[in-house]
mmCIF file with all atom_site columns, N, CA and C in Angstrom:
data_model
loop_
_atom_site.group_PDB
_atom_site.id
_atom_site.type_symbol
_atom_site.label_atom_id
_atom_site.label_alt_id
_atom_site.label_comp_id
_atom_site.label_asym_id
_atom_site.label_entity_id
_atom_site.label_seq_id
_atom_site.pdbx_PDB_ins_code
_atom_site.Cartn_x
_atom_site.Cartn_y
_atom_site.Cartn_z
_atom_site.occupancy
_atom_site.B_iso_or_equiv
_atom_site.pdbx_formal_charge
_atom_site.auth_seq_id
_atom_site.auth_comp_id
_atom_site.auth_asym_id
_atom_site.auth_atom_id
_atom_site.pdbx_PDB_model_num
ATOM 1   N N  . UNK A 1 1  ? -66.983 28.512 32.003 1.00 77.00 ? 1  UNK A N  1
ATOM 2   C CA . UNK A 1 1  ? -66.217 29.738 32.107 1.00 77.00 ? 1  UNK A CA 1
ATOM 3   C C  . UNK A 1 1  ? -64.955 29.526 32.946 1.00 77.00 ? 1  UNK A C  1
ATOM 4   N N  . UNK A 1 2  ? -65.089 28.767 33.999 1.00 94.00 ? 2  UNK A N  1
ATOM 5   C CA . UNK A 1 2  ? -63.973 28.522 34.880 1.00 94.00 ? 2  UNK A CA 1
ATOM 6   C C  . UNK A 1 2  ? -62.859 27.760 34.160 1.00 94.00 ? 2  UNK A C  1
ATOM 7   N N  . UNK A 1 3  ? -63.230 26.810 33.294 1.00 95.00 ? 3  UNK A N  1
ATOM 8   C CA . UNK A 1 3  ? -62.245 26.027 32.550 1.00 95.00 ? 3  UNK A CA 1
ATOM 9   C C  . UNK A 1 3  ? -61.461 26.926 31.599 1.00 95.00 ? 3  UNK A C  1
ATOM 10  N N  . UNK A 1 4  ? -62.146 27.836 30.931 1.00 95.00 ? 4  UNK A N  1
ATOM 11  C CA . UNK A 1 4  ? -61.473 28.765 30.013 1.00 95.00 ? 4  UNK A CA 1
ATOM 12  C C  . UNK A 1 4  ? -60.500 29.666 30.778 1.00 95.00 ? 4  UNK A C  1
ATOM 13  N N  . UNK A 1 5  ? -60.914 30.108 31.918 1.00 96.00 ? 5  UNK A N  1
ATOM 14  C CA . UNK A 1 5  ? -60.064 30.979 32.734 1.00 96.00 ? 5  UNK A CA 1
ATOM 15  C C  . UNK A 1 5  ? -58.788 30.261 33.150 1.00 96.00 ? 5  UNK A C  1
ATOM 16  N N  . UNK A 1 6  ? -58.915 29.013 33.572 1.00 96.00 ? 6  UNK A N  1
ATOM 17  C CA . UNK A 1 6  ? -57.737 28.237 33.985 1.00 96.00 ? 6  UNK A CA 1
ATOM 18  C C  . UNK A 1 6  ? -56.787 28.027 32.816 1.00 96.00 ? 6  UNK A C  1
ATOM 19  N N  . UNK A 1 7  ? -57.344 27.706 31.657 1.00 96.00 ? 7  UNK A N  1
ATOM 20  C CA . UNK A 1 7  ? -56.501 27.489 30.483 1.00 96.00 ? 7  UNK A CA 1
ATOM 21  C C  . UNK A 1 7  ? -55.752 28.764 30.122 1.00 96.00 ? 7  UNK A C  1
ATOM 22  N N  . UNK A 1 8  ? -56.453 29.877 30.143 1.00 97.00 ? 8  UNK A N  1
ATOM 23  C CA . UNK A 1 8  ? -55.816 31.161 29.820 1.00 97.00 ? 8  UNK A CA 1
ATOM 24  C C  . UNK A 1 8  ? -54.748 31.529 30.835 1.00 97.00 ? 8  UNK A C  1
ATOM 25  N N  . UNK A 1 9  ? -54.997 31.248 32.099 1.00 97.00 ? 9  UNK A N  1
ATOM 26  C CA . UNK A 1 9  ? -54.004 31.546 33.143 1.00 97.00 ? 9  UNK A CA 1
ATOM 27  C C  . UNK A 1 9  ? -52.731 30.724 32.942 1.00 97.00 ? 9  UNK A C  1
ATOM 28  N N  . UNK A 1 10 ? -52.893 29.433 32.635 1.00 97.00 ? 10 UNK A N  1
ATOM 29  C CA . UNK A 1 10 ? -51.707 28.590 32.447 1.00 97.00 ? 10 UNK A CA 1
ATOM 30  C C  . UNK A 1 10 ? -50.926 29.029 31.216 1.00 97.00 ? 10 UNK A C  1
ATOM 31  N N  . UNK A 1 11 ? -51.628 29.409 30.157 1.00 97.00 ? 11 UNK A N  1
ATOM 32  C CA . UNK A 1 11 ? -50.938 29.887 28.956 1.00 97.00 ? 11 UNK A CA 1
ATOM 33  C C  . UNK A 1 11 ? -50.190 31.191 29.232 1.00 97.00 ? 11 UNK A C  1
ATOM 34  N N  . UNK A 1 12 ? -50.811 32.070 29.991 1.00 97.00 ? 12 UNK A N  1
ATOM 35  C CA . UNK A 1 12 ? -50.158 33.337 30.352 1.00 97.00 ? 12 UNK A CA 1
ATOM 36  C C  . UNK A 1 12 ? -48.920 33.080 31.211 1.00 97.00 ? 12 UNK A C  1
ATOM 37  N N  . UNK A 1 13 ? -49.014 32.135 32.147 1.00 97.00 ? 13 UNK A N  1
ATOM 38  C CA . UNK A 1 13 ? -47.874 31.807 33.003 1.00 97.00 ? 13 UNK A CA 1
ATOM 39  C C  . UNK A 1 13 ? -46.713 31.255 32.183 1.00 97.00 ? 13 UNK A C  1
ATOM 40  N N  . UNK A 1 14 ? -47.031 30.367 31.224 1.00 97.00 ? 14 UNK A N  1
ATOM 41  C CA . UNK A 1 14 ? -45.981 29.809 30.376 1.00 97.00 ? 14 UNK A CA 1
ATOM 42  C C  . UNK A 1 14 ? -45.330 30.893 29.533 1.00 97.00 ? 14 UNK A C  1
ATOM 43  N N  . UNK A 1 15 ? -46.141 31.801 28.996 1.00 96.00 ? 15 UNK A N  1
ATOM 44  C CA . UNK A 1 15 ? -45.604 32.892 28.188 1.00 96.00 ? 15 UNK A CA 1
ATOM 45  C C  . UNK A 1 15 ? -44.735 33.816 29.037 1.00 96.00 ? 15 UNK A C  1
ATOM 46  N N  . UNK A 1 16 ? -45.150 34.056 30.260 1.00 95.00 ? 16 UNK A N  1
ATOM 47  C CA . UNK A 1 16 ? -44.385 34.915 31.162 1.00 95.00 ? 16 UNK A CA 1
ATOM 48  C C  . UNK A 1 16 ? -43.032 34.290 31.495 1.00 95.00 ? 16 UNK A C  1
ATOM 49  N N  . UNK A 1 17 ? -43.003 32.980 31.751 1.00 94.00 ? 17 UNK A N  1
ATOM 50  C CA . UNK A 1 17 ? -41.748 32.285 32.048 1.00 94.00 ? 17 UNK A CA 1
ATOM 51  C C  . UNK A 1 17 ? -40.817 32.286 30.848 1.00 94.00 ? 17 UNK A C  1
ATOM 52  N N  . UNK A 1 18 ? -41.381 32.073 29.661 1.00 93.00 ? 18 UNK A N  1
ATOM 53  C CA . UNK A 1 18 ? -40.559 32.072 28.445 1.00 93.00 ? 18 UNK A CA 1
ATOM 54  C C  . UNK A 1 18 ? -39.977 33.459 28.201 1.00 93.00 ? 18 UNK A C  1
ATOM 55  N N  . UNK A 1 19 ? -40.745 34.485 28.458 1.00 92.00 ? 19 UNK A N  1
ATOM 56  C CA . UNK A 1 19 ? -40.272 35.866 28.283 1.00 92.00 ? 19 UNK A CA 1
ATOM 57  C C  . UNK A 1 19 ? -39.192 36.192 29.303 1.00 92.00 ? 19 UNK A C  1
ATOM 58  N N  . UNK A 1 20 ? -39.332 35.685 30.517 1.00 89.00 ? 20 UNK A N  1
ATOM 59  C CA . UNK A 1 20 ? -38.336 35.945 31.559 1.00 89.00 ? 20 UNK A CA 1
ATOM 60  C C  . UNK A 1 20 ? -37.007 35.295 31.217 1.00 89.00 ? 20 UNK A C  1
ATOM 61  N N  . UNK A 1 21 ? -37.022 34.145 30.553 1.00 87.00 ? 21 UNK A N  1
ATOM 62  C CA . UNK A 1 21 ? -35.779 33.469 30.171 1.00 87.00 ? 21 UNK A CA 1
ATOM 63  C C  . UNK A 1 21 ? -35.023 34.257 29.114 1.00 87.00 ? 21 UNK A C  1
ATOM 64  N N  . UNK A 1 22 ? -35.765 34.965 28.265 1.00 88.00 ? 22 UNK A N  1
ATOM 65  C CA . UNK A 1 22 ? -35.123 35.732 27.195 1.00 88.00 ? 22 UNK A CA 1
ATOM 66  C C  . UNK A 1 22 ? -34.352 36.929 27.734 1.00 88.00 ? 22 UNK A C  1
ATOM 67  N N  . UNK A 1 23 ? -34.856 37.528 28.796 1.00 83.00 ? 23 UNK A N  1
ATOM 68  C CA . UNK A 1 23 ? -34.239 38.725 29.354 1.00 83.00 ? 23 UNK A CA 1
ATOM 69  C C  . UNK A 1 23 ? -33.403 38.348 30.563 1.00 83.00 ? 23 UNK A C  1
ATOM 70  N N  . UNK A 1 24 ? -32.102 38.293 30.372 1.00 79.00 ? 24 UNK A N  1
ATOM 71  C CA . UNK A 1 24 ? -31.231 37.926 31.480 1.00 79.00 ? 24 UNK A CA 1
ATOM 72  C C  . UNK A 1 24 ? -30.967 39.144 32.356 1.00 79.00 ? 24 UNK A C  1
ATOM 73  N N  . UNK A 1 25 ? -30.537 38.899 33.534 1.00 78.00 ? 25 UNK A N  1
ATOM 74  C CA . UNK A 1 25 ? -30.302 39.955 34.510 1.00 78.00 ? 25 UNK A CA 1
ATOM 75  C C  . UNK A 1 25 ? -28.944 40.607 34.289 1.00 78.00 ? 25 UNK A C  1
ATOM 76  N N  . UNK A 1 26 ? -28.840 41.877 34.617 1.00 82.00 ? 26 UNK A N  1
ATOM 77  C CA . UNK A 1 26 ? -27.567 42.595 34.538 1.00 82.00 ? 26 UNK A CA 1
ATOM 78  C C  . UNK A 1 26 ? -26.781 42.468 35.836 1.00 82.00 ? 26 UNK A C  1
ATOM 79  N N  . UNK A 1 27 ? -27.342 41.746 36.764 1.00 84.00 ? 27 UNK A N  1
ATOM 80  C CA . UNK A 1 27 ? -26.718 41.576 38.069 1.00 84.00 ? 27 UNK A CA 1
ATOM 81  C C  . UNK A 1 27 ? -25.456 40.734 37.930 1.00 84.00 ? 27 UNK A C  1
ATOM 82  N N  . UNK A 1 28 ? -24.345 41.147 38.559 1.00 87.00 ? 28 UNK A N  1
ATOM 83  C CA . UNK A 1 28 ? -23.120 40.341 38.463 1.00 87.00 ? 28 UNK A CA 1
ATOM 84  C C  . UNK A 1 28 ? -23.278 39.015 39.202 1.00 87.00 ? 28 UNK A C  1
ATOM 85  N N  . UNK A 1 29 ? -22.510 38.030 38.778 1.00 89.00 ? 29 UNK A N  1
ATOM 86  C CA . UNK A 1 29 ? -22.570 36.712 39.388 1.00 89.00 ? 29 UNK A CA 1
ATOM 87  C C  . UNK A 1 29 ? -22.079 36.791 40.834 1.00 89.00 ? 29 UNK A C  1
ATOM 88  N N  . UNK A 1 30 ? -22.714 36.033 41.725 1.00 93.00 ? 30 UNK A N  1
ATOM 89  C CA . UNK A 1 30 ? -22.361 36.046 43.143 1.00 93.00 ? 30 UNK A CA 1
ATOM 90  C C  . UNK A 1 30 ? -20.989 35.418 43.353 1.00 93.00 ? 30 UNK A C  1
ATOM 91  N N  . UNK A 1 31 ? -20.164 36.098 44.138 1.00 93.00 ? 31 UNK A N  1
ATOM 92  C CA . UNK A 1 31 ? -18.847 35.590 44.494 1.00 93.00 ? 31 UNK A CA 1
ATOM 93  C C  . UNK A 1 31 ? -18.816 35.467 46.014 1.00 93.00 ? 31 UNK A C  1
ATOM 94  N N  . UNK A 1 32 ? -18.500 34.282 46.504 1.00 95.00 ? 32 UNK A N  1
ATOM 95  C CA . UNK A 1 32 ? -18.534 34.043 47.944 1.00 95.00 ? 32 UNK A CA 1
ATOM 96  C C  . UNK A 1 32 ? -17.434 34.841 48.654 1.00 95.00 ? 32 UNK A C  1
ATOM 97  N N  . UNK A 1 33 ? -17.596 34.967 49.947 1.00 95.00 ? 33 UNK A N  1
ATOM 98  C CA . UNK A 1 33 ? -16.651 35.730 50.760 1.00 95.00 ? 33 UNK A CA 1
ATOM 99  C C  . UNK A 1 33 ? -15.258 35.111 50.699 1.00 95.00 ? 33 UNK A C  1
ATOM 100 N N  . UNK A 1 34 ? -15.178 33.784 50.746 1.00 95.00 ? 34 UNK A N  1
ATOM 101 C CA . UNK A 1 34 ? -13.883 33.097 50.685 1.00 95.00 ? 34 UNK A CA 1
ATOM 102 C C  . UNK A 1 34 ? -13.223 33.319 49.331 1.00 95.00 ? 34 UNK A C  1
ATOM 103 N N  . UNK A 1 35 ? -14.024 33.291 48.278 1.00 95.00 ? 35 UNK A N  1
ATOM 104 C CA . UNK A 1 35 ? -13.489 33.499 46.928 1.00 95.00 ? 35 UNK A CA 1
ATOM 105 C C  . UNK A 1 35 ? -12.965 34.930 46.763 1.00 95.00 ? 35 UNK A C  1
ATOM 106 N N  . UNK A 1 36 ? -13.699 35.900 47.331 1.00 94.00 ? 36 UNK A N  1
ATOM 107 C CA . UNK A 1 36 ? -13.235 37.297 47.273 1.00 94.00 ? 36 UNK A CA 1
ATOM 108 C C  . UNK A 1 36 ? -11.915 37.464 48.011 1.00 94.00 ? 36 UNK A C  1
ATOM 109 N N  . UNK A 1 37 ? -11.786 36.796 49.153 1.00 95.00 ? 37 UNK A N  1
ATOM 110 C CA . UNK A 1 37 ? -10.542 36.874 49.928 1.00 95.00 ? 37 UNK A CA 1
ATOM 111 C C  . UNK A 1 37 ? -9.389  36.272 49.134 1.00 95.00 ? 37 UNK A C  1
ATOM 112 N N  . UNK A 1 38 ? -9.643  35.156 48.480 1.00 95.00 ? 38 UNK A N  1
ATOM 113 C CA . UNK A 1 38 ? -8.600  34.512 47.676 1.00 95.00 ? 38 UNK A CA 1
ATOM 114 C C  . UNK A 1 38 ? -8.190  35.399 46.512 1.00 95.00 ? 38 UNK A C  1
ATOM 115 N N  . UNK A 1 39 ? -9.157  36.045 45.883 1.00 93.00 ? 39 UNK A N  1
ATOM 116 C CA . UNK A 1 39 ? -8.852  36.951 44.773 1.00 93.00 ? 39 UNK A CA 1
ATOM 117 C C  . UNK A 1 39 ? -8.053  38.159 45.253 1.00 93.00 ? 39 UNK A C  1
ATOM 118 N N  . UNK A 1 40 ? -8.377  38.660 46.439 1.00 93.00 ? 40 UNK A N  1
ATOM 119 C CA . UNK A 1 40 ? -7.653  39.805 46.984 1.00 93.00 ? 40 UNK A CA 1
ATOM 120 C C  . UNK A 1 40 ? -6.206  39.434 47.270 1.00 93.00 ? 40 UNK A C  1
ATOM 121 N N  . UNK A 1 41 ? -5.990  38.248 47.816 1.00 92.00 ? 41 UNK A N  1
ATOM 122 C CA . UNK A 1 41 ? -4.631  37.791 48.108 1.00 92.00 ? 41 UNK A CA 1
ATOM 123 C C  . UNK A 1 41 ? -3.846  37.614 46.813 1.00 92.00 ? 41 UNK A C  1
ATOM 124 N N  . UNK A 1 42 ? -4.494  37.037 45.810 1.00 91.00 ? 42 UNK A N  1
ATOM 125 C CA . UNK A 1 42 ? -3.833  36.829 44.517 1.00 91.00 ? 42 UNK A CA 1
ATOM 126 C C  . UNK A 1 42 ? -3.459  38.167 43.878 1.00 91.00 ? 42 UNK A C  1
ATOM 127 N N  . UNK A 1 43 ? -4.353  39.128 43.965 1.00 89.00 ? 43 UNK A N  1
ATOM 128 C CA . UNK A 1 43 ? -4.072  40.448 43.392 1.00 89.00 ? 43 UNK A CA 1
ATOM 129 C C  . UNK A 1 43 ? -2.942  41.130 44.158 1.00 89.00 ? 43 UNK A C  1
ATOM 130 N N  . UNK A 1 44 ? -2.924  40.939 45.457 1.00 88.00 ? 44 UNK A N  1
ATOM 131 C CA . UNK A 1 44 ? -1.888  41.556 46.281 1.00 88.00 ? 44 UNK A CA 1
ATOM 132 C C  . UNK A 1 44 ? -0.516  40.971 45.966 1.00 88.00 ? 44 UNK A C  1
ATOM 133 N N  . UNK A 1 45 ? -0.453  39.660 45.778 1.00 85.00 ? 45 UNK A N  1
ATOM 134 C CA . UNK A 1 45 ? 0.829   39.038 45.458 1.00 85.00 ? 45 UNK A CA 1
ATOM 135 C C  . UNK A 1 45 ? 1.291   39.428 44.059 1.00 85.00 ? 45 UNK A C  1
ATOM 136 N N  . UNK A 1 46 ? 0.356   39.625 43.141 1.00 82.00 ? 46 UNK A N  1
ATOM 137 C CA . UNK A 1 46 ? 0.720   40.079 41.797 1.00 82.00 ? 46 UNK A CA 1
ATOM 138 C C  . UNK A 1 46 ? 1.305   41.482 41.833 1.00 82.00 ? 46 UNK A C  1
ATOM 139 N N  . UNK A 1 47 ? 0.774   42.308 42.717 1.00 80.00 ? 47 UNK A N  1
ATOM 140 C CA . UNK A 1 47 ? 1.259   43.686 42.828 1.00 80.00 ? 47 UNK A CA 1
ATOM 141 C C  . UNK A 1 47 ? 2.677   43.714 43.396 1.00 80.00 ? 47 UNK A C  1
ATOM 142 N N  . UNK A 1 48 ? 2.935   42.897 44.402 1.00 77.00 ? 48 UNK A N  1
ATOM 143 C CA . UNK A 1 48 ? 4.241   42.940 45.057 1.00 77.00 ? 48 UNK A CA 1
ATOM 144 C C  . UNK A 1 48 ? 5.291   42.158 44.286 1.00 77.00 ? 48 UNK A C  1
ATOM 145 N N  . UNK A 1 49 ? 4.887   41.141 43.572 1.00 68.00 ? 49 UNK A N  1
ATOM 146 C CA . UNK A 1 49 ? 5.834   40.290 42.868 1.00 68.00 ? 49 UNK A CA 1
ATOM 147 C C  . UNK A 1 49 ? 6.623   41.040 41.790 1.00 68.00 ? 49 UNK A C  1
ATOM 148 N N  . UNK A 1 50 ? 6.011   41.842 40.916 1.00 62.00 ? 50 UNK A N  1
ATOM 149 C CA . UNK A 1 50 ? 6.806   42.564 39.918 1.00 62.00 ? 50 UNK A CA 1
ATOM 150 C C  . UNK A 1 50 ? 7.797   43.552 40.539 1.00 62.00 ? 50 UNK A C  1
ATOM 151 N N  . UNK A 1 51 ? 7.438   44.133 41.651 1.00 61.00 ? 51 UNK A N  1
ATOM 152 C CA . UNK A 1 51 ? 8.341   45.081 42.320 1.00 61.00 ? 51 UNK A CA 1
ATOM 153 C C  . UNK A 1 51 ? 9.575   44.334 42.823 1.00 61.00 ? 51 UNK A C  1
ATOM 154 N N  . UNK A 1 52 ? 9.368   43.165 43.425 1.00 60.00 ? 52 UNK A N  1
ATOM 155 C CA . UNK A 1 52 ? 10.489  42.370 43.929 1.00 60.00 ? 52 UNK A CA 1
ATOM 156 C C  . UNK A 1 52 ? 11.370  41.886 42.779 1.00 60.00 ? 52 UNK A C  1
ATOM 157 N N  . UNK A 1 53 ? 10.765  41.489 41.687 1.00 62.00 ? 53 UNK A N  1
ATOM 158 C CA . UNK A 1 53 ? 11.528  41.006 40.542 1.00 62.00 ? 53 UNK A CA 1
ATOM 159 C C  . UNK A 1 53 ? 12.352  42.131 39.932 1.00 62.00 ? 53 UNK A C  1
ATOM 160 N N  . UNK A 1 54 ? 11.785  43.325 39.838 1.00 62.00 ? 54 UNK A N  1
ATOM 161 C CA . UNK A 1 54 ? 12.530  44.433 39.256 1.00 62.00 ? 54 UNK A CA 1
ATOM 162 C C  . UNK A 1 54 ? 13.693  44.837 40.183 1.00 62.00 ? 54 UNK A C  1
ATOM 163 N N  . UNK A 1 55 ? 13.491  44.696 41.491 1.00 63.00 ? 55 UNK A N  1
ATOM 164 C CA . UNK A 1 55 ? 14.577  45.002 42.423 1.00 63.00 ? 55 UNK A CA 1
ATOM 165 C C  . UNK A 1 55 ? 15.692  43.976 42.289 1.00 63.00 ? 55 UNK A C  1
ATOM 166 N N  . UNK A 1 56 ? 15.324  42.713 42.094 1.00 64.00 ? 56 UNK A N  1
ATOM 167 C CA . UNK A 1 56 ? 16.340  41.677 41.908 1.00 64.00 ? 56 UNK A CA 1
ATOM 168 C C  . UNK A 1 56 ? 17.104  41.880 40.597 1.00 64.00 ? 56 UNK A C  1
ATOM 169 N N  . UNK A 1 57 ? 16.422  42.268 39.554 1.00 60.00 ? 57 UNK A N  1
ATOM 170 C CA . UNK A 1 57 ? 17.074  42.517 38.274 1.00 60.00 ? 57 UNK A CA 1
ATOM 171 C C  . UNK A 1 57 ? 18.060  43.682 38.373 1.00 60.00 ? 57 UNK A C  1
ATOM 172 N N  . UNK A 1 58 ? 17.643  44.720 39.091 1.00 65.00 ? 58 UNK A N  1
ATOM 173 C CA . UNK A 1 58 ? 18.502  45.861 39.258 1.00 65.00 ? 58 UNK A CA 1
ATOM 174 C C  . UNK A 1 58 ? 19.751  45.487 40.076 1.00 65.00 ? 58 UNK A C  1
ATOM 175 N N  . UNK A 1 59 ? 19.569  44.640 41.073 1.00 65.00 ? 59 UNK A N  1
ATOM 176 C CA . UNK A 1 59 ? 20.697  44.195 41.901 1.00 65.00 ? 59 UNK A CA 1
ATOM 177 C C  . UNK A 1 59 ? 21.645  43.336 41.066 1.00 65.00 ? 59 UNK A C  1
ATOM 178 N N  . UNK A 1 60 ? 21.111  42.512 40.196 1.00 65.00 ? 60 UNK A N  1
ATOM 179 C CA . UNK A 1 60 ? 21.934  41.652 39.349 1.00 65.00 ? 60 UNK A CA 1
ATOM 180 C C  . UNK A 1 60 ? 22.702  42.470 38.310 1.00 65.00 ? 60 UNK A C  1
ATOM 181 N N  . UNK A 1 61 ? 22.100  43.523 37.808 1.00 63.00 ? 61 UNK A N  1
ATOM 182 C CA . UNK A 1 61 ? 22.763  44.370 36.824 1.00 63.00 ? 61 UNK A CA 1
ATOM 183 C C  . UNK A 1 61 ? 23.921  45.141 37.456 1.00 63.00 ? 61 UNK A C  1
ATOM 184 N N  . UNK A 1 62 ? 23.759  45.553 38.697 1.00 61.00 ? 62 UNK A N  1
ATOM 185 C CA . UNK A 1 62 ? 24.787  46.305 39.402 1.00 61.00 ? 62 UNK A CA 1
ATOM 186 C C  . UNK A 1 62 ? 25.956  45.394 39.795 1.00 61.00 ? 62 UNK A C  1
ATOM 187 N N  . UNK A 1 63 ? 25.712  44.142 39.959 1.00 54.00 ? 63 UNK A N  1
ATOM 188 C CA . UNK A 1 63 ? 26.747  43.223 40.423 1.00 54.00 ? 63 UNK A CA 1
ATOM 189 C C  . UNK A 1 63 ? 27.692  42.811 39.318 1.00 54.00 ? 63 UNK A C  1
#
């Protein structure tokens, strides 16, 4: 009886692991603190850069 129980347990564990692989998590991928800081800086420079470029274009048109 004990041998049958062990076999059934191992089969159930394998089935459980295979089922877990099929269902992926909805959790977003982890982003480190340094990476978040770098992304924030990049986004900030993107925001300010178009404003500076449009000001330069306007200055060039007036000249």
